[in-house]
Amino acid sequence: MTETVRFNPNGEIPNHVAIIMDGNGRWAKERGLKRTAGHREGLRAIKRVVVAAAKLQIKVVTVYAFSTENWKRPKSEVAYIMQLPGLLQDELLPELMANNVKVQIMGKEEHIPIYTKHTIKQVVQTTQNNTGLILNIAFNYGGRDEIVQATKEICQEVRDGKLTLDQVDETTLSAHLKTACLREFADPDLLIRSSGEVRLSNFLLWQLAYAEMYFTSVKWPDFDEETFLDCLAAYQERNRRYGGLS
């Protein structure tokens, strides 16, 4: 019998954790509930994980809340997801403020309802002076689109004479990505995906180049502090070599 690896509070802790929050719909279906019930419970899981991460002094948690491909889902489900920022404001904001968490949003504003944009703006403004963990929410976000848009911006700068082709390198591209505002923490150290799926689903394709990846069968609404610590314990067992040798 394999011994369970335990989280070491004195061990290495990632600065930036990225999370693909998967399994809300399946969690609800197993309980005979509507998919929307899974999304609401998933919001509570965000609170549990963010509070745990803040206590550990993790710098950034980036969550994949809504992808550019999720518009293909049933209209009723999409409409409910567009209301979730309001629930975040009502149910999570007091806890986020109490834990000094700053909320940031990255993604495209295209197609987002006005009331959703307004609520998001309020949450961001309310937490903007907090100095602790950054909760970076990827909302209407797609990794390929992000790289395409960054490439277009760089091409325009070359055309305008602000850059030469010789100046275009990895640093240049990174500076044009939506995570650039995270500065030295732009690239996640650890990616967690819940619910047993093993793929990136167009999430942070550039930034995850050297992230450690952890896939768990636990569905996102069931995620709690203990599950999160199990993920961090697995991270502590990894040997990050970045293409070199130990």
Short mmCIF file of N, CA and C in Angstrom, two decimals, residues 125-208:
data_model
loop_
_atom_site.label_atom_id
_atom_site.label_comp_id
_atom_site.label_asym_id
_atom_site.label_seq_id
_atom_site.Cartn_x
_atom_site.Cartn_y
_atom_site.Cartn_z
N GLN A 125 -12.90 47.03 -8.32
CA GLN A 125 -12.64 48.32 -7.67
C GLN A 125 -12.64 48.20 -6.14
N THR A 126 -13.54 47.38 -5.61
CA THR A 126 -13.63 47.22 -4.15
C THR A 126 -12.35 46.61 -3.58
N THR A 127 -11.75 45.71 -4.32
CA THR A 127 -10.57 44.99 -3.80
C THR A 127 -9.24 45.56 -4.30
N GLN A 128 -9.27 46.61 -5.08
CA GLN A 128 -8.06 47.07 -5.77
C GLN A 128 -6.92 47.49 -4.85
N ASN A 129 -7.24 47.89 -3.63
CA ASN A 129 -6.19 48.32 -2.70
C ASN A 129 -5.72 47.21 -1.77
N ASN A 130 -6.29 46.02 -1.91
CA ASN A 130 -5.82 44.89 -1.11
C ASN A 130 -4.43 44.48 -1.58
N THR A 131 -3.63 44.02 -0.65
CA THR A 131 -2.21 43.77 -0.95
C THR A 131 -1.80 42.31 -0.80
N GLY A 132 -2.78 41.44 -0.58
CA GLY A 132 -2.45 40.03 -0.41
C GLY A 132 -2.56 39.25 -1.71
N LEU A 133 -3.05 38.03 -1.61
CA LEU A 133 -3.17 37.15 -2.76
C LEU A 133 -4.00 37.81 -3.87
N ILE A 134 -3.61 37.57 -5.11
CA ILE A 134 -4.38 38.03 -6.26
C ILE A 134 -5.23 36.87 -6.77
N LEU A 135 -6.55 37.05 -6.78
CA LEU A 135 -7.45 36.09 -7.41
C LEU A 135 -7.67 36.58 -8.84
N ASN A 136 -7.01 35.91 -9.77
CA ASN A 136 -7.04 36.29 -11.18
C ASN A 136 -8.07 35.40 -11.88
N ILE A 137 -9.18 35.98 -12.32
CA ILE A 137 -10.29 35.21 -12.89
C ILE A 137 -10.26 35.31 -14.41
N ALA A 138 -10.08 34.16 -15.07
CA ALA A 138 -10.12 34.10 -16.53
C ALA A 138 -11.58 33.94 -16.95
N PHE A 139 -12.15 35.01 -17.51
CA PHE A 139 -13.57 35.05 -17.83
C PHE A 139 -13.73 35.48 -19.28
N ASN A 140 -14.35 34.63 -20.09
CA ASN A 140 -14.39 34.80 -21.54
C ASN A 140 -12.96 34.87 -22.08
N TYR A 141 -12.19 33.87 -21.70
CA TYR A 141 -10.76 33.80 -22.02
C TYR A 141 -10.46 32.56 -22.86
N GLY A 142 -9.53 32.72 -23.80
CA GLY A 142 -9.03 31.60 -24.58
C GLY A 142 -7.55 31.77 -24.85
N GLY A 143 -6.76 30.74 -24.63
CA GLY A 143 -5.31 30.84 -24.77
C GLY A 143 -4.85 31.14 -26.19
N ARG A 144 -5.44 30.47 -27.17
CA ARG A 144 -5.04 30.71 -28.56
C ARG A 144 -5.36 32.15 -28.98
N ASP A 145 -6.55 32.61 -28.63
CA ASP A 145 -6.94 33.98 -28.97
C ASP A 145 -6.00 34.98 -28.31
N GLU A 146 -5.60 34.70 -27.07
CA GLU A 146 -4.67 35.59 -26.37
C GLU A 146 -3.35 35.72 -27.12
N ILE A 147 -2.83 34.60 -27.61
CA ILE A 147 -1.56 34.63 -28.35
C ILE A 147 -1.72 35.34 -29.69
N VAL A 148 -2.85 35.11 -30.36
CA VAL A 148 -3.11 35.79 -31.63
C VAL A 148 -3.16 37.30 -31.44
N GLN A 149 -3.90 37.74 -30.40
CA GLN A 149 -4.02 39.17 -30.15
C GLN A 149 -2.68 39.79 -29.78
N ALA A 150 -1.89 39.08 -29.00
CA ALA A 150 -0.55 39.58 -28.63
C ALA A 150 0.33 39.70 -29.87
N THR A 151 0.24 38.72 -30.77
CA THR A 151 1.02 38.75 -32.00
C THR A 151 0.63 39.94 -32.87
N LYS A 152 -0.66 40.21 -32.95
CA LYS A 152 -1.13 41.36 -33.73
C LYS A 152 -0.59 42.67 -33.16
N GLU A 153 -0.60 42.79 -31.83
CA GLU A 153 -0.08 44.00 -31.19
C GLU A 153 1.40 44.19 -31.49
N ILE A 154 2.15 43.10 -31.42
CA ILE A 154 3.60 43.18 -31.71
C ILE A 154 3.84 43.54 -33.16
N CYS A 155 3.08 42.94 -34.07
CA CYS A 155 3.22 43.27 -35.49
C CYS A 155 2.94 44.74 -35.75
N GLN A 156 1.94 45.28 -35.06
CA GLN A 156 1.61 46.69 -35.24
C GLN A 156 2.75 47.57 -34.72
N GLU A 157 3.36 47.17 -33.61
CA GLU A 157 4.47 47.95 -33.06
C GLU A 157 5.68 47.91 -33.99
N VAL A 158 5.90 46.77 -34.64
CA VAL A 158 6.99 46.67 -35.62
C VAL A 158 6.67 47.57 -36.81
N ARG A 159 5.43 47.52 -37.27
CA ARG A 159 5.00 48.35 -38.40
C ARG A 159 5.16 49.84 -38.09
N ASP A 160 4.86 50.21 -36.83
CA ASP A 160 4.95 51.62 -36.43
C ASP A 160 6.37 52.05 -36.09
N GLY A 161 7.32 51.12 -36.15
CA GLY A 161 8.71 51.46 -35.85
C GLY A 161 9.04 51.50 -34.37
N LYS A 162 8.12 51.03 -33.52
CA LYS A 162 8.38 51.01 -32.08
C LYS A 162 9.25 49.82 -31.67
N LEU A 163 9.24 48.79 -32.51
CA LEU A 163 10.04 47.59 -32.29
C LEU A 163 10.70 47.18 -33.59
N THR A 164 11.85 46.53 -33.48
CA THR A 164 12.45 45.88 -34.65
C THR A 164 12.22 44.38 -34.52
N LEU A 165 12.35 43.67 -35.62
CA LEU A 165 12.15 42.22 -35.57
C LEU A 165 13.14 41.56 -34.61
N ASP A 166 14.36 42.09 -34.54
CA ASP A 166 15.37 41.53 -33.65
C ASP A 166 15.00 41.69 -32.18
N GLN A 167 14.12 42.64 -31.88
CA GLN A 167 13.72 42.88 -30.49
C GLN A 167 12.57 41.97 -30.06
N VAL A 168 11.97 41.27 -31.01
CA VAL A 168 10.84 40.40 -30.69
C VAL A 168 11.36 39.07 -30.18
N ASP A 169 11.10 38.78 -28.92
CA ASP A 169 11.54 37.52 -28.32
C ASP A 169 10.48 37.04 -27.33
N GLU A 170 10.80 36.05 -26.52
CA GLU A 170 9.82 35.51 -25.58
C GLU A 170 9.36 36.56 -24.58
N THR A 171 10.29 37.41 -24.15
CA THR A 171 9.94 38.46 -23.19
C THR A 171 8.94 39.43 -23.80
N THR A 172 9.14 39.76 -25.07
CA THR A 172 8.23 40.67 -25.77
C THR A 172 6.83 40.10 -25.83
N LEU A 173 6.74 38.84 -26.21
CA LEU A 173 5.42 38.21 -26.31
C LEU A 173 4.76 38.13 -24.94
N SER A 174 5.51 37.74 -23.93
CA SER A 174 4.95 37.63 -22.58
C SER A 174 4.40 38.97 -22.10
N ALA A 175 5.07 40.04 -22.49
CA ALA A 175 4.65 41.38 -22.07
C ALA A 175 3.34 41.81 -22.71
N HIS A 176 2.92 41.12 -23.77
CA HIS A 176 1.67 41.46 -24.44
C HIS A 176 0.54 40.50 -24.09
N LEU A 177 0.80 39.56 -23.20
CA LEU A 177 -0.24 38.64 -22.78
C LEU A 177 -1.04 39.24 -21.62
N LYS A 178 -2.21 38.69 -21.37
CA LYS A 178 -3.10 39.24 -20.36
C LYS A 178 -2.57 39.03 -18.94
N THR A 179 -1.63 38.14 -18.78
CA THR A 179 -1.04 37.90 -17.46
C THR A 179 0.15 38.82 -17.18
N ALA A 180 0.47 39.72 -18.11
CA ALA A 180 1.64 40.59 -17.94
C ALA A 180 1.53 41.44 -16.67
N CYS A 181 0.30 41.76 -16.27
CA CYS A 181 0.11 42.58 -15.07
C CYS A 181 0.53 41.86 -13.79
N LEU A 182 0.70 40.53 -13.89
CA LEU A 182 1.14 39.76 -12.73
C LEU A 182 2.66 39.79 -12.57
N ARG A 183 3.33 40.38 -13.57
CA ARG A 183 4.78 40.57 -13.54
C ARG A 183 5.55 39.27 -13.31
N GLU A 184 6.34 39.21 -12.22
CA GLU A 184 7.20 38.03 -12.04
C GLU A 184 6.41 36.77 -11.74
N PHE A 185 5.11 36.91 -11.46
CA PHE A 185 4.27 35.74 -11.18
C PHE A 185 3.35 35.41 -12.35
N ALA A 186 3.68 35.89 -13.54
CA ALA A 186 2.82 35.70 -14.71
C ALA A 186 2.67 34.22 -15.08
N ASP A 187 3.73 33.44 -14.92
CA ASP A 187 3.69 32.03 -15.29
C ASP A 187 3.39 31.16 -14.08
N PRO A 188 2.34 30.34 -14.13
CA PRO A 188 2.01 29.49 -13.00
C PRO A 188 3.11 28.47 -12.70
N ASP A 189 3.27 28.16 -11.43
CA ASP A 189 4.18 27.09 -11.02
C ASP A 189 3.45 25.76 -11.03
N LEU A 190 2.16 25.80 -10.77
CA LEU A 190 1.36 24.58 -10.64
C LEU A 190 0.01 24.77 -11.32
N LEU A 191 -0.38 23.79 -12.14
CA LEU A 191 -1.72 23.74 -12.71
C LEU A 191 -2.48 22.59 -12.06
N ILE A 192 -3.67 22.87 -11.58
CA ILE A 192 -4.56 21.84 -11.03
C ILE A 192 -5.79 21.75 -11.92
N ARG A 193 -6.17 20.54 -12.29
CA ARG A 193 -7.45 20.34 -12.99
C ARG A 193 -8.25 19.29 -12.24
N SER A 194 -9.48 19.64 -11.93
CA SER A 194 -10.35 18.74 -11.19
C SER A 194 -11.18 17.87 -12.13
N SER A 195 -11.82 16.87 -11.54
CA SER A 195 -12.84 16.04 -12.20
C SER A 195 -12.32 14.98 -13.15
N GLY A 196 -11.02 14.73 -13.16
CA GLY A 196 -10.48 13.59 -13.89
C GLY A 196 -10.13 13.82 -15.34
N GLU A 197 -10.47 14.98 -15.91
CA GLU A 197 -10.08 15.25 -17.30
C GLU A 197 -8.60 15.62 -17.33
N VAL A 198 -7.93 15.20 -18.43
CA VAL A 198 -6.48 15.42 -18.54
C VAL A 198 -6.19 16.16 -19.84
N ARG A 199 -6.45 17.45 -19.83
CA ARG A 199 -6.15 18.32 -20.98
C ARG A 199 -6.15 19.77 -20.51
N LEU A 200 -5.62 20.66 -21.36
CA LEU A 200 -5.50 22.06 -20.99
C LEU A 200 -6.71 22.90 -21.37
N SER A 201 -7.48 22.44 -22.34
CA SER A 201 -8.70 23.14 -22.75
C SER A 201 -8.46 24.62 -23.07
N ASN A 202 -7.38 24.90 -23.79
CA ASN A 202 -7.11 26.25 -24.29
C ASN A 202 -6.86 27.26 -23.16
N PHE A 203 -6.22 26.80 -22.09
CA PHE A 203 -5.99 27.64 -20.91
C PHE A 203 -4.51 27.93 -20.74
N LEU A 204 -4.13 29.20 -20.77
CA LEU A 204 -2.77 29.65 -20.48
C LEU A 204 -1.72 28.83 -21.24
N LEU A 205 -1.92 28.69 -22.55
CA LEU A 205 -1.08 27.80 -23.35
C LEU A 205 0.39 28.21 -23.34
N TRP A 206 0.66 29.49 -23.36
CA TRP A 206 2.04 29.99 -23.32
C TRP A 206 2.60 29.90 -21.90
N GLN A 207 1.81 30.35 -20.95
CA GLN A 207 2.29 30.51 -19.57
C GLN A 207 2.55 29.18 -18.87
N LEU A 208 1.91 28.10 -19.31
CA LEU A 208 2.03 26.81 -18.63
C LEU A 208 3.20 25.96 -19.15
#
